Coordinates of C-alpha atoms and ligand atoms in Angstrom, one line a residue:
M22 CA -1.4 -8.5 30.6
I23 CA -2.3 -8.4 26.9
D24 CA 0.5 -8.9 24.5
A25 CA 0.0 -6.3 21.7
L26 CA 1.4 -5.4 18.3
L27 CA 1.5 -1.8 17.1
V28 CA 1.1 -1.5 13.3
L29 CA 2.4 1.7 11.7
N30 CA 2.0 3.1 8.3
T31 CA 4.4 6.1 8.1
G32 CA 4.1 8.5 5.2
S33 CA 5.6 11.8 4.4
S34 CA 3.1 13.9 6.4
S35 CA 1.1 11.2 8.3
L36 CA 1.6 8.3 10.6
K37 CA -1.4 5.9 10.9
F38 CA -1.4 3.4 13.7
Q39 CA -3.4 0.5 14.9
A40 CA -2.7 -1.8 17.9
F41 CA -3.9 -5.4 17.9
A42 CA -4.1 -8.0 20.7
R43 CA -1.7 -10.8 19.6
E44 CA -3.9 -13.7 20.8
T45 CA -7.2 -12.7 19.2
L46 CA -6.0 -10.2 16.6
D47 CA -8.8 -7.9 17.8
Q48 CA -8.1 -4.2 17.2
L49 CA -7.3 -2.4 20.5
I50 CA -6.9 1.1 19.3
A51 CA -6.5 3.1 16.0
G52 CA -5.6 6.6 15.1
K53 CA -3.2 8.8 13.2
V54 CA -1.0 11.8 13.3
L55 CA -1.6 14.2 10.5
G56 CA 0.4 17.3 9.4
I57 CA 3.9 15.9 10.1
G58 CA 6.4 18.5 8.9
S59 CA 3.9 21.4 9.4
A60 CA 1.4 21.5 12.2
A61 CA 1.1 18.0 13.6
V62 CA -2.3 16.9 15.1
F63 CA -2.8 13.6 16.9
Q64 CA -6.1 11.8 16.5
A65 CA -7.2 8.6 18.2
D66 CA -10.5 6.7 17.8
M67 CA -11.6 5.6 21.2
Q68 CA -14.2 2.8 21.7
D69 CA -17.6 4.3 22.7
Q70 CA -16.0 7.7 23.2
P71 CA -15.7 10.9 21.1
Q72 CA -12.5 11.0 19.0
L73 CA -9.5 12.4 20.8
Q74 CA -7.6 15.3 19.1
R75 CA -4.5 17.0 20.2
R76 CA -2.0 19.5 18.6
L77 CA 1.6 18.4 19.0
S78 CA 4.2 21.0 20.0
R79 CA 6.8 19.4 17.6
S80 CA 5.9 18.0 14.2
D81 CA 8.7 15.5 13.3
H82 CA 8.2 11.8 12.8
E83 CA 9.9 11.0 16.1
S84 CA 7.6 13.3 18.1
A85 CA 4.6 11.8 16.3
L86 CA 5.5 8.3 17.3
A87 CA 6.4 9.3 20.9
E88 CA 2.9 10.7 21.2
V89 CA 1.4 7.4 19.9
I90 CA 3.4 5.4 22.4
N91 CA 2.6 7.8 25.3
H92 CA -1.0 7.5 24.3
I93 CA -0.9 3.7 24.4
D94 CA 0.9 3.8 27.8
R95 CA -1.6 6.2 29.2
H96 CA -4.5 4.4 27.7
D97 CA -4.0 0.9 29.2
E98 CA -1.2 -0.2 31.4
N99 CA -2.4 -3.7 30.8
W100 CA -0.9 -3.9 27.3
R101 CA 2.7 -5.0 26.6
L102 CA 4.0 -4.0 23.2
N103 CA 5.8 -7.1 21.8
A104 CA 6.6 -5.5 18.4
I105 CA 6.2 -2.5 16.3
V106 CA 5.3 -3.5 12.8
H107 CA 6.2 -1.2 10.0
R108 CA 4.8 -1.0 6.4
V109 CA 7.8 -0.7 4.1
V110 CA 6.9 0.0 0.4
H111 CA 10.0 -1.6 -1.2
G112 CA 11.8 -4.8 -0.3
G113 CA 13.8 -5.1 -3.5
V114 CA 15.0 -8.5 -4.7
E115 CA 16.2 -9.5 -1.2
F116 CA 13.2 -9.0 1.1
T117 CA 10.5 -11.4 0.0
H118 CA 9.1 -12.1 3.6
P119 CA 8.5 -9.9 6.7
V120 CA 11.7 -9.5 8.8
V121 CA 12.8 -8.4 12.2
V122 CA 14.8 -5.2 11.5
T123 CA 18.4 -5.1 12.5
P124 CA 20.8 -2.1 11.9
Q125 CA 22.2 -4.0 8.9
I126 CA 18.8 -4.6 7.4
L127 CA 17.9 -1.0 7.9
E128 CA 21.0 -0.1 5.9
C129 CA 19.9 -2.4 3.1
L130 CA 16.4 -0.9 3.1
K131 CA 17.9 2.6 2.9
A132 CA 19.8 1.5 -0.3
L133 CA 16.4 0.8 -1.9
S134 CA 15.1 4.4 -1.3
P135 CA 15.8 5.6 -4.9
L136 CA 13.3 3.0 -6.1
A137 CA 10.5 4.6 -4.0
P138 CA 11.8 8.1 -3.3
L139 CA 8.5 9.5 -2.0
H140 CA 7.7 6.6 0.3
Q141 CA 10.6 4.5 1.5
P142 CA 12.6 7.3 3.4
H143 CA 9.4 8.0 5.5
N144 CA 8.8 4.4 6.2
L145 CA 12.4 4.1 7.4
A146 CA 12.1 7.2 9.5
G147 CA 9.3 5.4 11.4
I148 CA 11.6 2.5 12.1
A149 CA 14.5 4.7 13.2
A150 CA 12.1 6.6 15.5
S151 CA 10.7 3.5 17.0
S152 CA 14.0 1.9 17.7
R153 CA 15.0 5.0 19.7
I154 CA 11.6 5.5 21.5
A155 CA 10.7 1.9 22.2
P156 CA 14.0 0.0 22.2
D157 CA 12.5 -3.0 24.0
A158 CA 9.9 -3.7 21.3
L159 CA 11.1 -5.6 18.2
D160 CA 10.8 -3.7 14.9
I161 CA 9.3 -5.9 12.2
A162 CA 9.1 -4.8 8.5
C163 CA 6.4 -6.0 6.1
F164 CA 6.9 -5.2 2.4
D165 CA 4.4 -4.1 -0.2
T166 CA 6.5 -5.9 -2.8
A167 CA 6.8 -9.3 -1.1
F168 CA 3.5 -10.9 -2.3
H169 CA 4.7 -10.5 -5.9
A170 CA 8.0 -12.3 -5.3
G171 CA 8.5 -15.5 -7.3
R172 CA 6.4 -14.5 -10.4
A173 CA 7.6 -16.0 -13.6
Q174 CA 10.3 -14.0 -15.3
L175 CA 8.0 -13.4 -18.2
F176 CA 5.9 -11.1 -16.0
E177 CA 8.6 -9.4 -14.0
C178 CA 11.1 -8.2 -16.6
F179 CA 11.2 -5.1 -18.8
A180 CA 12.2 -5.3 -22.4
L181 CA 15.6 -3.9 -21.7
P182 CA 19.1 -5.6 -22.0
R183 CA 19.4 -8.4 -19.6
K184 CA 22.1 -6.7 -17.4
F185 CA 19.5 -4.2 -16.2
H186 CA 17.3 -7.0 -14.9
D187 CA 20.4 -8.4 -13.1
Q188 CA 21.0 -5.0 -11.6
G189 CA 17.5 -5.1 -10.1
I190 CA 15.7 -3.0 -12.7
R191 CA 12.6 -5.2 -12.9
R192 CA 8.8 -5.2 -12.2
Y193 CA 8.4 -5.6 -8.4
G194 CA 4.8 -4.7 -8.0
F195 CA 3.2 -3.1 -4.9
H196 CA 0.0 -3.2 -2.7
G197 CA 1.1 -6.8 -1.9
L198 CA -0.3 -6.7 1.7
S199 CA -3.7 -5.7 0.3
Y200 CA -3.6 -8.5 -2.3
E201 CA -2.5 -11.0 0.3
W202 CA -5.4 -10.0 2.5
I203 CA -7.9 -10.4 -0.3
A204 CA -6.4 -13.8 -1.3
R205 CA -6.9 -14.8 2.4
C206 CA -10.5 -13.6 2.5
L207 CA -11.2 -15.6 -0.7
Q208 CA -9.6 -18.7 0.8
N209 CA -11.8 -18.4 3.9
D210 CA -15.1 -17.3 2.3
R211 CA -14.9 -18.4 -1.4
P212 CA -12.5 -21.3 -1.7
D213 CA -14.0 -22.0 -5.2
L214 CA -12.7 -18.6 -6.4
A215 CA -9.5 -18.8 -4.4
A216 CA -8.6 -21.8 -6.5
G217 CA -9.6 -19.9 -9.7
K218 CA -8.5 -16.9 -11.8
V219 CA -9.1 -13.6 -10.0
V220 CA -8.1 -10.0 -10.8
V221 CA -8.1 -7.8 -7.8
A222 CA -8.4 -4.0 -8.4
H223 CA -6.9 -2.1 -5.5
L224 CA -8.2 1.4 -6.2
G225 CA -7.2 3.9 -3.6
N226 CA -5.0 7.1 -3.9
G227 CA -2.5 4.6 -5.2
A228 CA -4.0 2.1 -7.6
S229 CA -3.0 -1.2 -9.2
L230 CA -4.3 -4.6 -10.3
C231 CA -3.1 -8.0 -9.4
A232 CA -3.8 -11.2 -11.4
I233 CA -4.0 -14.0 -8.8
S234 CA -4.2 -17.7 -9.4
G235 CA -4.4 -20.3 -6.6
G236 CA -3.6 -17.6 -4.1
R237 CA -0.4 -16.4 -5.7
S238 CA 0.4 -13.3 -7.7
V239 CA 0.9 -14.0 -11.4
D240 CA 1.0 -10.5 -12.8
T241 CA 0.5 -7.0 -11.6
T242 CA 0.3 -3.5 -13.1
M243 CA 2.9 -1.6 -11.1
G244 CA 6.6 -1.9 -12.0
M245 CA 9.9 -1.1 -10.5
T246 CA 8.3 2.0 -8.8
A247 CA 4.8 2.7 -7.7
L248 CA 4.2 4.9 -10.8
D249 CA 3.4 2.3 -13.5
G250 CA 0.1 0.8 -14.7
L251 CA -3.2 2.6 -13.8
P252 CA -3.5 6.3 -13.6
M253 CA -4.0 7.2 -9.9
G254 CA -5.0 10.1 -7.7
S255 CA -2.0 12.2 -8.6
R256 CA 0.4 9.6 -10.3
C257 CA 0.5 9.3 -14.1
G258 CA 0.5 5.5 -14.4
A259 CA 1.9 3.9 -17.6
L260 CA 3.5 6.6 -19.7
D261 CA 5.6 6.6 -22.9
P262 CA 9.1 6.6 -21.5
G263 CA 10.1 9.0 -24.2
V264 CA 8.0 11.6 -22.4
V265 CA 10.5 11.3 -19.4
T266 CA 13.6 11.8 -21.5
H267 CA 11.9 14.7 -23.3
L268 CA 11.1 16.4 -20.0
D269 CA 14.7 15.8 -19.0
R270 CA 16.0 17.5 -22.1
S271 CA 13.6 20.3 -21.8
G272 CA 15.2 21.3 -18.5
L273 CA 13.4 19.6 -15.6
D274 CA 15.7 17.8 -13.2
A275 CA 14.9 14.3 -11.8
N276 CA 13.3 15.6 -8.6
E277 CA 11.0 17.9 -10.6
I278 CA 10.1 15.1 -12.9
D279 CA 9.4 12.8 -9.9
R280 CA 7.2 15.5 -8.4
L281 CA 5.3 16.0 -11.7
L282 CA 4.7 12.3 -12.2
Y283 CA 3.9 11.4 -8.6
E284 CA 2.1 14.5 -7.3
E285 CA 0.7 16.5 -10.2
S286 CA -0.6 13.9 -12.7
G287 CA -3.3 11.2 -12.8
L288 CA -6.8 12.3 -11.9
K289 CA -5.5 15.6 -10.4
G290 CA -3.6 16.5 -13.5
L291 CA -6.3 15.4 -16.0
S292 CA -9.1 17.2 -14.1
G293 CA -7.2 20.2 -12.9
I294 CA -9.6 19.9 -9.9
S295 CA -8.7 17.2 -7.5
N296 CA -7.1 13.8 -6.9
D297 CA -10.1 12.7 -4.9
V298 CA -12.7 10.5 -6.6
A299 CA -15.5 11.5 -4.3
T300 CA -14.9 15.1 -5.2
L301 CA -14.7 14.4 -8.9
L302 CA -17.9 12.3 -8.8
A303 CA -19.7 15.2 -7.1
S304 CA -18.5 17.7 -9.7
T305 CA -20.4 18.8 -12.8
D306 CA -17.3 20.1 -14.5
P307 CA -16.7 18.3 -17.8
A308 CA -12.9 18.0 -16.9
A309 CA -13.9 15.9 -13.8
C310 CA -16.0 13.7 -15.9
F311 CA -13.2 13.3 -18.5
A312 CA -10.7 12.3 -15.8
L313 CA -13.0 9.6 -14.4
D314 CA -13.8 8.3 -17.9
Y315 CA -10.1 8.0 -18.5
F316 CA -9.6 6.2 -15.2
I317 CA -12.4 3.7 -16.0
L318 CA -11.0 3.1 -19.5
K319 CA -7.5 2.4 -18.2
I320 CA -8.7 0.1 -15.4
A321 CA -10.8 -1.9 -17.9
Q322 CA -7.9 -2.1 -20.4
F323 CA -5.6 -3.3 -17.8
V324 CA -8.1 -5.9 -16.4
A325 CA -8.3 -7.3 -19.9
G326 CA -4.5 -7.5 -19.9
M327 CA -4.4 -9.3 -16.6
T328 CA -7.1 -11.7 -17.9
V329 CA -4.7 -12.6 -20.7
S330 CA -2.0 -13.2 -18.0
L331 CA -4.3 -15.6 -16.2
G332 CA -5.8 -17.2 -19.3
G333 CA -9.3 -16.4 -18.2
L334 CA -11.3 -14.6 -15.5
D335 CA -13.5 -16.1 -12.8
A336 CA -13.9 -13.0 -10.6
L337 CA -13.0 -9.3 -10.5
V338 CA -12.6 -8.1 -6.9
F339 CA -12.7 -4.4 -6.1
T340 CA -11.0 -3.1 -2.9
A341 CA -9.6 0.1 -1.2
G342 CA -11.3 3.5 -0.9
I343 CA -12.5 3.8 -4.5
G344 CA -13.0 0.1 -5.1
E345 CA -15.1 -0.3 -1.9
N346 CA -17.1 2.9 -2.1
A347 CA -17.4 4.3 -5.6
A348 CA -20.1 2.3 -7.4
P349 CA -20.1 4.5 -10.5
I350 CA -16.4 3.6 -11.1
R351 CA -17.0 -0.1 -10.6
D352 CA -20.1 0.0 -12.9
G353 CA -18.1 1.9 -15.5
V354 CA -15.3 -0.7 -15.5
V355 CA -17.7 -3.7 -15.6
D356 CA -19.7 -2.0 -18.5
R357 CA -16.5 -1.8 -20.6
L358 CA -15.8 -5.5 -19.9
M359 CA -19.2 -6.7 -21.0
F360 CA -17.7 -8.3 -24.2
M361 CA -15.8 -10.8 -22.0
P362 CA -17.2 -14.1 -21.0
T363 CA -19.2 -13.9 -17.7
F364 CA -17.2 -13.4 -14.5
E365 CA -18.3 -12.6 -10.9
T366 CA -17.8 -9.1 -9.5
L367 CA -17.1 -8.8 -5.7
V368 CA -16.3 -6.0 -3.3
I369 CA -14.0 -7.0 -0.4
P370 CA -12.7 -4.4 2.1
T371 CA -9.0 -4.5 2.4
N372 CA -7.1 -4.6 5.7
E373 CA -3.4 -4.2 5.2
E374 CA -2.9 -3.5 8.9
K375 CA -4.4 -6.7 10.0
M376 CA -2.4 -8.6 7.4
M377 CA 0.7 -7.0 8.9
A378 CA -0.4 -8.1 12.4
I379 CA -0.9 -11.7 11.1
H380 CA 2.6 -11.7 9.6
A381 CA 4.2 -10.2 12.7
N382 CA 2.5 -12.8 14.9
E383 CA 3.8 -15.6 12.7
L384 CA 7.3 -14.2 12.7
L385 CA 7.3 -13.9 16.5
E386 CA 5.9 -17.4 17.0
H387 CA 8.5 -18.8 14.6
A388 CA 11.3 -16.9 16.5
A389 CA 9.9 -18.2 19.9
C390 CA 10.0 -21.8 18.5
A391 CA 13.5 -21.4 17.0
G392 CA 14.7 -19.8 20.3
Ligands
ADP430 P1 -5.0 5.6 0.2 O1 -4.3 5.0 -1.0 O2 -4.6 6.9 0.6 O3 -5.1 4.6 1.4 P2 -7.9 5.1 0.1 O4 -7.9 3.6 -0.1 O5 -8.3 5.7 1.4 O6 -6.5 5.8 -0.3 O7 -8.8 5.7 -1.1 C1 -9.0 7.1 -1.2 C2 -9.9 7.3 -2.4 O8 -11.2 6.7 -2.2 C3 -10.2 8.8 -2.7 O9 -10.1 9.1 -4.1 C4 -11.6 8.9 -2.2 O10 -12.3 10.0 -2.9 C5 -12.2 7.6 -2.6 N1 -13.4 7.4 -1.8 C6 -13.5 7.1 -0.5 N2 -14.8 7.0 -0.1 C7 -15.6 7.3 -1.2 C8 -17.0 7.3 -1.5 N3 -17.9 7.1 -0.6 N4 -17.3 7.6 -2.8 C9 -16.4 7.8 -3.8 N5 -15.1 7.7 -3.5 C10 -14.7 7.5 -2.3

């Protein structure tokens, strides 16, 4: 019998899954359900076999997860799911480490939904579904904010009256599981850099930077929500807050403003073509070129800012879909930083799912020792 962990990344319209063997952390299976909320399709990557695809008769989160678990049961009776590990975008002030989810914890996490309205409710829908469908497996939550906990207050407060900080209105930062994975890779492969000053650029549909020193997050570009900092696929990034109050006064309600800033802005808004960097790189439209130039400029400006936070820069690490694959974006950023003293440039693939499996394993081992 193989003890296994099922790692889930539940979004509004997709559920991505990977199962890992606990002992070796080898990936056993991976796949996704796309089209949740409309026409759900289940896809699984099978070793040495063509990809499996199936339309689902129901398209809610619970049916999607039921299909994943049925697939695992059918696929190999030899696996025993010890835990289902959920990616949760916001842990707020309280959740600075992975936790075994209890009904009380789930309530606390629901209370954080206004801080990540387009992500947190879907992450929690995944937890609610798994506790009904697989009640024997523990639910473990890993947080995108956790790696940034414990930064100096200078880096995590807004210039607002103190009471707002005390109410939790502060810079949490995100993509922490990715940054933690990169810090771990550096520790294993480049201990010289792991001990130094490193800026990691996580450039995917969501994008942020993290200034890391000695394996710890010192500063990061995202704030209380996942909107701040770099412009992204369809998110605006740093914006004059006066624009938001202006939009409010001109008649948009909070949901409409959220939709504009999360889904219609960034590369998509600037180009009017796409949120997708590969598409924009392939386009000859000047608006695509402008959007990418803007993206590169902002990344370089923010890298310089993170360098100030670190007091220097030994290496700039690119990761995630754009960081790993889009050489013209990397080259554009490095060109704009030519004025700075020499630093190394690295590309390291991220693996948030494996990082979650590592955390879950540690938590289960700790619980076994304590029990
Ligand atoms: P998510 O945040 O959704 O996980 P990813 O990390 O998968 O996003 O990154 C998606 C982005 O990576 C898209 O903008 C996509 O165009 C870009 N990308 C992926 N592969 C390439 C490639 N070969 N060349 C250029 N851009 C790429």
